[in-house]
């Protein structure tokens, strides 16, 4: 292969890699559109695009003081007022971005927030951002629900889960009937437009996410803190 041809091939490869990197940063409309929706009182900001490889690296170094982890399986799309990061966790092979779980890394700890982005929208519609979904009261405990595995909690959750879910369903229906035209329901309307999963209560959404991804998430946190 001649030198000019080799240089041309290398240039084409670089251009293709650059284009792919740029495409990887583009958010689906269902995520990007949240920038135009009022979040009050949830203190959460959605980025214009997914955080770049450099941006993720800078965050990992600043947040974890780890220079080895590259966060390649995370698509970071927003942060709260304290710098906590919300991300799409690309753990389901062959699945679309919106069908992947949403996770949160915050100043008070880390957790799986929802099993997919649609469920995350339903959490937002009920007043819970990534932080609130991670550290809201559950069974009288304010620890991240992702690590609430004490034996004493299990039986208690069984006793109250049914009544909690029924109450949440009633509250959701009442809120929708009474305040359909108010600004505070813009997130609810957004969820109705873009969510591909049925509307469910906060407790059910979080329990499902914890049940499905708890062990894998523990492994992820371990890898994020390992250094070579």
PDB file of C-alpha atoms in Angstrom:
ATOM      1  CA  UNK A   1       0.000   0.000   0.000  1.00  0.00           C
ATOM      2  CA  UNK A   2       1.367   3.384  -0.999  1.00  0.00           C
ATOM      3  CA  UNK A   3       1.964   6.080   1.610  1.00  0.00           C
ATOM      4  CA  UNK A   4      -0.783   8.427   0.250  1.00  0.00           C
ATOM      5  CA  UNK A   5      -3.325   5.582   0.234  1.00  0.00           C
ATOM      6  CA  UNK A   6      -2.374   4.588   3.780  1.00  0.00           C
ATOM      7  CA  UNK A   7      -2.764   8.159   5.000  1.00  0.00           C
ATOM      8  CA  UNK A   8      -6.155   8.416   3.269  1.00  0.00           C
ATOM      9  CA  UNK A   9      -7.368   5.208   4.907  1.00  0.00           C
ATOM     10  CA  UNK A  10      -6.215   6.405   8.318  1.00  0.00           C
ATOM     11  CA  UNK A  11      -7.973   9.734   7.742  1.00  0.00           C
ATOM     12  CA  UNK A  12     -11.212   7.955   6.785  1.00  0.00           C
ATOM     13  CA  UNK A  13     -11.017   5.791   9.903  1.00  0.00           C
ATOM     14  CA  UNK A  14     -10.507   8.870  12.066  1.00  0.00           C
ATOM     15  CA  UNK A  15     -13.467  10.624  10.433  1.00  0.00           C
ATOM     16  CA  UNK A  16     -15.683   7.555  10.931  1.00  0.00           C
ATOM     17  CA  UNK A  17     -14.647   7.279  14.590  1.00  0.00           C
ATOM     18  CA  UNK A  18     -15.328  10.987  15.148  1.00  0.00           C
ATOM     19  CA  UNK A  19     -18.765  10.698  13.535  1.00  0.00           C
ATOM     20  CA  UNK A  20     -19.608   7.662  15.683  1.00  0.00           C
ATOM     21  CA  UNK A  21     -18.508   9.478  18.839  1.00  0.00           C
ATOM     22  CA  UNK A  22     -20.713  12.443  17.934  1.00  0.00           C
ATOM     23  CA  UNK A  23     -23.688  10.148  17.275  1.00  0.00           C
ATOM     24  CA  UNK A  24     -23.150   8.440  20.646  1.00  0.00           C
ATOM     25  CA  UNK A  25     -23.677  11.807  22.361  1.00  0.00           C
ATOM     26  CA  UNK A  26     -27.083  12.458  20.767  1.00  0.00           C
ATOM     27  CA  UNK A  27     -29.961  11.890  23.188  1.00  0.00           C
ATOM     28  CA  UNK A  28     -33.285  10.330  22.198  1.00  0.00           C
ATOM     29  CA  UNK A  29     -36.070  12.890  21.964  1.00  0.00           C
ATOM     30  CA  UNK A  30     -37.754  11.513  25.096  1.00  0.00           C
ATOM     31  CA  UNK A  31     -34.692  12.489  27.158  1.00  0.00           C
ATOM     32  CA  UNK A  32     -33.701  15.677  25.375  1.00  0.00           C
ATOM     33  CA  UNK A  33     -37.239  17.051  25.502  1.00  0.00           C
ATOM     34  CA  UNK A  34     -37.133  17.179  29.294  1.00  0.00           C
ATOM     35  CA  UNK A  35     -34.981  20.301  28.965  1.00  0.00           C
ATOM     36  CA  UNK A  36     -38.165  22.171  28.014  1.00  0.00           C
ATOM     37  CA  UNK A  37     -40.244  20.888  30.931  1.00  0.00           C
ATOM     38  CA  UNK A  38     -40.563  22.598  34.330  1.00  0.00           C
ATOM     39  CA  UNK A  39     -39.055  20.451  37.090  1.00  0.00           C
ATOM     40  CA  UNK A  40     -39.992  22.581  40.102  1.00  0.00           C
ATOM     41  CA  UNK A  41     -39.640  21.602  42.908  1.00  0.00           C
ATOM     42  CA  UNK A  42     -37.334  18.801  41.672  1.00  0.00           C
ATOM     43  CA  UNK A  43     -33.795  20.201  41.440  1.00  0.00           C
ATOM     44  CA  UNK A  44     -32.534  18.363  38.387  1.00  0.00           C
ATOM     45  CA  UNK A  45     -30.961  19.533  35.127  1.00  0.00           C
ATOM     46  CA  UNK A  46     -30.923  17.589  31.850  1.00  0.00           C
ATOM     47  CA  UNK A  47     -27.847  18.082  29.637  1.00  0.00           C
ATOM     48  CA  UNK A  48     -27.998  19.103  25.973  1.00  0.00           C
ATOM     49  CA  UNK A  49     -26.331  15.808  25.034  1.00  0.00           C
ATOM     50  CA  UNK A  50     -24.885  12.770  26.738  1.00  0.00           C
ATOM     51  CA  UNK A  51     -21.655  13.501  28.567  1.00  0.00           C
ATOM     52  CA  UNK A  52     -18.617  12.897  26.340  1.00  0.00           C
ATOM     53  CA  UNK A  53     -15.907  10.360  27.144  1.00  0.00           C
ATOM     54  CA  UNK A  54     -13.725  13.203  28.428  1.00  0.00           C
ATOM     55  CA  UNK A  55     -16.588  14.631  30.463  1.00  0.00           C
ATOM     56  CA  UNK A  56     -17.264  11.245  32.043  1.00  0.00           C
ATOM     57  CA  UNK A  57     -13.581  10.755  32.768  1.00  0.00           C
ATOM     58  CA  UNK A  58     -13.357  14.158  34.439  1.00  0.00           C
ATOM     59  CA  UNK A  59     -16.429  13.359  36.541  1.00  0.00           C
ATOM     60  CA  UNK A  60     -15.074   9.954  37.585  1.00  0.00           C
ATOM     61  CA  UNK A  61     -11.737  11.440  38.609  1.00  0.00           C
ATOM     62  CA  UNK A  62     -13.391  14.292  40.511  1.00  0.00           C
ATOM     63  CA  UNK A  63     -16.118  12.171  42.096  1.00  0.00           C
ATOM     64  CA  UNK A  64     -14.260   8.913  42.770  1.00  0.00           C
ATOM     65  CA  UNK A  65     -10.605   9.961  42.485  1.00  0.00           C
ATOM     66  CA  UNK A  66     -10.259   7.002  40.114  1.00  0.00           C
ATOM     67  CA  UNK A  67      -8.126   7.464  36.999  1.00  0.00           C
ATOM     68  CA  UNK A  68      -8.709   3.928  35.696  1.00  0.00           C
ATOM     69  CA  UNK A  69     -12.498   3.623  35.324  1.00  0.00           C
ATOM     70  CA  UNK A  70     -13.810   5.012  31.988  1.00  0.00           C
ATOM     71  CA  UNK A  71     -17.595   4.776  32.599  1.00  0.00           C
ATOM     72  CA  UNK A  72     -18.056   3.375  29.095  1.00  0.00           C
ATOM     73  CA  UNK A  73     -21.289   1.571  30.062  1.00  0.00           C
ATOM     74  CA  UNK A  74     -22.884   4.777  31.356  1.00  0.00           C
ATOM     75  CA  UNK A  75     -24.641   7.462  29.331  1.00  0.00           C
ATOM     76  CA  UNK A  76     -24.819  10.412  31.706  1.00  0.00           C
ATOM     77  CA  UNK A  77     -27.734  12.695  30.912  1.00  0.00           C
ATOM     78  CA  UNK A  78     -28.291  15.016  33.874  1.00  0.00           C
ATOM     79  CA  UNK A  79     -27.334  16.105  37.360  1.00  0.00           C
ATOM     80  CA  UNK A  80     -28.898  17.466  40.520  1.00  0.00           C
ATOM     81  CA  UNK A  81     -28.023  20.655  42.377  1.00  0.00           C
ATOM     82  CA  UNK A  82     -25.256  18.921  44.364  1.00  0.00           C
ATOM     83  CA  UNK A  83     -23.559  17.461  41.287  1.00  0.00           C
ATOM     84  CA  UNK A  84     -25.072  13.997  41.626  1.00  0.00           C
ATOM     85  CA  UNK A  85     -25.163  12.283  38.230  1.00  0.00           C
ATOM     86  CA  UNK A  86     -28.061  10.483  36.544  1.00  0.00           C
ATOM     87  CA  UNK A  87     -27.172   7.999  33.827  1.00  0.00           C
ATOM     88  CA  UNK A  88     -28.544   5.385  31.494  1.00  0.00           C
ATOM     89  CA  UNK A  89     -26.814   2.121  32.393  1.00  0.00           C
ATOM     90  CA  UNK A  90     -26.203   0.137  29.188  1.00  0.00           C
ATOM     91  CA  UNK A  91     -26.432  -3.308  30.754  1.00  0.00           C
ATOM     92  CA  UNK A  92     -29.107  -4.941  28.564  1.00  0.00           C
ATOM     93  CA  UNK A  93     -27.339  -6.262  25.480  1.00  0.00           C
ATOM     94  CA  UNK A  94     -29.032  -5.370  22.217  1.00  0.00           C
ATOM     95  CA  UNK A  95     -31.658  -3.149  23.839  1.00  0.00           C
ATOM     96  CA  UNK A  96     -32.447   0.464  22.993  1.00  0.00           C
ATOM     97  CA  UNK A  97     -31.140   3.285  25.197  1.00  0.00           C
ATOM     98  CA  UNK A  98     -34.619   3.993  26.546  1.00  0.00           C
ATOM     99  CA  UNK A  99     -35.054   0.352  27.553  1.00  0.00           C
ATOM    100  CA  UNK A 100     -31.996   0.433  29.833  1.00  0.00           C
ATOM    101  CA  UNK A 101     -32.136   1.130  33.599  1.00  0.00           C
ATOM    102  CA  UNK A 102     -31.610   4.607  35.039  1.00  0.00           C
ATOM    103  CA  UNK A 103     -29.060   4.916  37.850  1.00  0.00           C
ATOM    104  CA  UNK A 104     -27.964   7.745  40.115  1.00  0.00           C
ATOM    105  CA  UNK A 105     -24.623   8.554  41.750  1.00  0.00           C
ATOM    106  CA  UNK A 106     -25.086  11.149  44.465  1.00  0.00           C
ATOM    107  CA  UNK A 107     -23.387  12.791  47.408  1.00  0.00           C
ATOM    108  CA  UNK A 108     -25.392  10.593  49.794  1.00  0.00           C
ATOM    109  CA  UNK A 109     -24.827   7.343  47.889  1.00  0.00           C
ATOM    110  CA  UNK A 110     -25.734   5.531  44.693  1.00  0.00           C
ATOM    111  CA  UNK A 111     -28.742   3.522  43.518  1.00  0.00           C
ATOM    112  CA  UNK A 112     -30.771   2.069  40.687  1.00  0.00           C
ATOM    113  CA  UNK A 113     -33.635   4.491  40.125  1.00  0.00           C
ATOM    114  CA  UNK A 114     -35.839   2.766  37.534  1.00  0.00           C
ATOM    115  CA  UNK A 115     -35.772  -0.299  35.280  1.00  0.00           C
ATOM    116  CA  UNK A 116     -36.090   1.849  32.145  1.00  0.00           C
ATOM    117  CA  UNK A 117     -36.513   5.458  31.091  1.00  0.00           C
ATOM    118  CA  UNK A 118     -40.300   5.175  30.831  1.00  0.00           C
ATOM    119  CA  UNK A 119     -40.528   4.229  34.502  1.00  0.00           C
ATOM    120  CA  UNK A 120     -38.181   7.114  35.275  1.00  0.00           C
ATOM    121  CA  UNK A 121     -40.651   9.468  33.587  1.00  0.00           C
ATOM    122  CA  UNK A 122     -43.444   8.148  35.809  1.00  0.00           C
ATOM    123  CA  UNK A 123     -41.282   8.864  38.859  1.00  0.00           C
ATOM    124  CA  UNK A 124     -40.744  12.438  37.667  1.00  0.00           C
ATOM    125  CA  UNK A 125     -44.478  12.789  37.072  1.00  0.00           C
ATOM    126  CA  UNK A 126     -45.050  11.896  40.730  1.00  0.00           C
ATOM    127  CA  UNK A 127     -42.539  14.425  42.040  1.00  0.00           C
ATOM    128  CA  UNK A 128     -39.466  12.221  42.416  1.00  0.00           C
ATOM    129  CA  UNK A 129     -36.222  13.093  40.657  1.00  0.00           C
ATOM    130  CA  UNK A 130     -33.165  10.807  40.757  1.00  0.00           C
ATOM    131  CA  UNK A 131     -32.166  11.941  44.239  1.00  0.00           C
ATOM    132  CA  UNK A 132     -35.659  11.692  45.702  1.00  0.00           C
ATOM    133  CA  UNK A 133     -36.195   8.265  44.144  1.00  0.00           C
ATOM    134  CA  UNK A 134     -32.893   7.086  45.599  1.00  0.00           C
ATOM    135  CA  UNK A 135     -33.209   8.468  49.113  1.00  0.00           C
ATOM    136  CA  UNK A 136     -36.918   8.950  49.735  1.00  0.00           C
ATOM    137  CA  UNK A 137     -38.441   7.312  52.805  1.00  0.00           C
ATOM    138  CA  UNK A 138     -39.200   3.637  52.353  1.00  0.00           C
ATOM    139  CA  UNK A 139     -40.250   1.373  55.198  1.00  0.00           C
ATOM    140  CA  UNK A 140     -39.124   4.064  57.650  1.00  0.00           C
ATOM    141  CA  UNK A 141     -35.585   3.971  56.291  1.00  0.00           C
ATOM    142  CA  UNK A 142     -33.837   6.808  54.426  1.00  0.00           C
ATOM    143  CA  UNK A 143     -30.914   4.740  53.168  1.00  0.00           C
ATOM    144  CA  UNK A 144     -30.654   4.203  49.380  1.00  0.00           C
ATOM    145  CA  UNK A 145     -33.277   1.582  48.613  1.00  0.00           C
ATOM    146  CA  UNK A 146     -30.714  -0.247  46.474  1.00  0.00           C
ATOM    147  CA  UNK A 147     -28.982  -1.428  49.649  1.00  0.00           C
ATOM    148  CA  UNK A 148     -32.004  -1.938  51.895  1.00  0.00           C
ATOM    149  CA  UNK A 149     -31.654  -5.679  52.335  1.00  0.00           C
ATOM    150  CA  UNK A 150     -31.946  -6.097  56.116  1.00  0.00           C
ATOM    151  CA  UNK A 151     -33.883  -9.202  57.148  1.00  0.00           C
ATOM    152  CA  UNK A 152     -36.176  -7.181  59.387  1.00  0.00           C
ATOM    153  CA  UNK A 153     -37.379  -5.011  56.507  1.00  0.00           C
ATOM    154  CA  UNK A 154     -38.561  -7.866  54.299  1.00  0.00           C
ATOM    155  CA  UNK A 155     -41.570  -8.971  56.337  1.00  0.00           C
ATOM    156  CA  UNK A 156     -42.527  -5.391  57.065  1.00  0.00           C
ATOM    157  CA  UNK A 157     -42.533  -4.553  53.363  1.00  0.00           C
ATOM    158  CA  UNK A 158     -44.803  -7.527  52.642  1.00  0.00           C
ATOM    159  CA  UNK A 159     -47.331  -6.289  55.180  1.00  0.00           C
ATOM    160  CA  UNK A 160     -47.545  -2.705  53.906  1.00  0.00           C
ATOM    161  CA  UNK A 161     -46.774  -2.998  50.187  1.00  0.00           C
ATOM    162  CA  UNK A 162     -50.360  -3.693  49.111  1.00  0.00           C
ATOM    163  CA  UNK A 163     -51.907  -0.791  51.005  1.00  0.00           C
ATOM    164  CA  UNK A 164     -49.094   1.578  49.946  1.00  0.00           C
ATOM    165  CA  UNK A 165     -49.529   0.772  46.257  1.00  0.00           C
ATOM    166  CA  UNK A 166     -53.326   1.138  46.442  1.00  0.00           C
ATOM    167  CA  UNK A 167     -52.970   4.485  48.197  1.00  0.00           C
ATOM    168  CA  UNK A 168     -50.438   5.738  45.623  1.00  0.00           C
ATOM    169  CA  UNK A 169     -52.742   4.713  42.783  1.00  0.00           C
ATOM    170  CA  UNK A 170     -55.657   6.610  44.326  1.00  0.00           C
ATOM    171  CA  UNK A 171     -53.487   9.701  44.914  1.00  0.00           C
ATOM    172  CA  UNK A 172     -52.242   9.645  41.315  1.00  0.00           C
ATOM    173  CA  UNK A 173     -55.794   9.448  39.961  1.00  0.00           C
ATOM    174  CA  UNK A 174     -57.005  12.228  42.277  1.00  0.00           C
ATOM    175  CA  UNK A 175     -54.095  14.514  41.370  1.00  0.00           C
ATOM    176  CA  UNK A 176     -54.750  13.992  37.685  1.00  0.00           C
ATOM    177  CA  UNK A 177     -58.451  14.771  38.013  1.00  0.00           C
ATOM    178  CA  UNK A 178     -57.997  17.916  40.136  1.00  0.00           C
ATOM    179  CA  UNK A 179     -54.989  19.557  38.495  1.00  0.00           C
ATOM    180  CA  UNK A 180     -54.896  18.535  34.846  1.00  0.00           C
ATOM    181  CA  UNK A 181     -54.478  22.113  33.614  1.00  0.00           C
ATOM    182  CA  UNK A 182     -51.878  23.295  36.131  1.00  0.00           C
ATOM    183  CA  UNK A 183     -48.193  23.840  35.384  1.00  0.00           C
ATOM    184  CA  UNK A 184     -47.287  21.287  38.041  1.00  0.00           C
ATOM    185  CA  UNK A 185     -48.663  18.496  35.839  1.00  0.00           C
ATOM    186  CA  UNK A 186     -46.523  19.176  32.792  1.00  0.00           C
ATOM    187  CA  UNK A 187     -44.271  16.265  33.749  1.00  0.00           C
ATOM    188  CA  UNK A 188     -47.311  14.006  34.020  1.00  0.00           C
ATOM    189  CA  UNK A 189     -48.414  15.002  30.532  1.00  0.00           C
ATOM    190  CA  UNK A 190     -44.872  14.475  29.264  1.00  0.00           C
ATOM    191  CA  UNK A 191     -44.792  10.979  30.763  1.00  0.00           C
ATOM    192  CA  UNK A 192     -48.117  10.152  29.126  1.00  0.00           C
ATOM    193  CA  UNK A 193     -46.688  11.210  25.778  1.00  0.00           C
ATOM    194  CA  UNK A 194     -43.315   9.432  25.882  1.00  0.00           C
ATOM    195  CA  UNK A 195     -43.531   6.566  28.371  1.00  0.00           C
ATOM    196  CA  UNK A 196     -43.876   3.101  26.860  1.00  0.00           C
ATOM    197  CA  UNK A 197     -44.743   1.432  30.168  1.00  0.00           C
ATOM    198  CA  UNK A 198     -48.057   1.743  32.055  1.00  0.00           C
ATOM    199  CA  UNK A 199     -48.417   4.356  34.778  1.00  0.00           C
ATOM    200  CA  UNK A 200     -47.475   2.824  38.129  1.00  0.00           C
ATOM    201  CA  UNK A 201     -46.824   3.997  41.669  1.00  0.00           C
ATOM    202  CA  UNK A 202     -43.437   5.001  43.045  1.00  0.00           C
ATOM    203  CA  UNK A 203     -43.094   1.998  45.350  1.00  0.00           C
ATOM    204  CA  UNK A 204     -43.781  -0.543  42.604  1.00  0.00           C
ATOM    205  CA  UNK A 205     -41.353   1.076  40.162  1.00  0.00           C
ATOM    206  CA  UNK A 206     -38.504   1.215  42.664  1.00  0.00           C
ATOM    207  CA  UNK A 207     -39.060  -2.290  44.010  1.00  0.00           C
ATOM    208  CA  UNK A 208     -38.983  -3.755  40.507  1.00  0.00           C
ATOM    209  CA  UNK A 209     -35.735  -1.955  39.685  1.00  0.00           C
ATOM    210  CA  UNK A 210     -34.121  -3.100  42.922  1.00  0.00           C
ATOM    211  CA  UNK A 211     -35.212  -6.688  42.424  1.00  0.00           C
ATOM    212  CA  UNK A 212     -33.864  -6.900  38.875  1.00  0.00           C
ATOM    213  CA  UNK A 213     -30.553  -5.051  39.165  1.00  0.00           C
ATOM    214  CA  UNK A 214     -29.438  -5.047  42.798  1.00  0.00           C
ATOM    215  CA  UNK A 215     -26.596  -7.551  42.445  1.00  0.00           C
ATOM    216  CA  UNK A 216     -25.381  -6.237  39.079  1.00  0.00           C
ATOM    217  CA  UNK A 217     -25.393  -2.702  40.456  1.00  0.00           C
ATOM    218  CA  UNK A 218     -23.297  -3.772  43.435  1.00  0.00           C
ATOM    219  CA  UNK A 219     -20.817  -5.235  40.946  1.00  0.00           C
ATOM    220  CA  UNK A 220     -20.820  -1.991  38.962  1.00  0.00           C
ATOM    221  CA  UNK A 221     -20.043   0.076  42.059  1.00  0.00           C
ATOM    222  CA  UNK A 222     -17.205  -2.296  42.898  1.00  0.00           C
ATOM    223  CA  UNK A 223     -15.699  -1.933  39.422  1.00  0.00           C
ATOM    224  CA  UNK A 224     -16.029   1.853  39.586  1.00  0.00           C
ATOM    225  CA  UNK A 225     -13.841   1.935  42.673  1.00  0.00           C
ATOM    226  CA  UNK A 226     -11.206  -0.565  41.529  1.00  0.00           C
ATOM    227  CA  UNK A 227      -7.850   0.727  40.357  1.00  0.00           C
ATOM    228  CA  UNK A 228      -5.147  -1.003  38.376  1.00  0.00           C
TER     229      UNK A 228
END
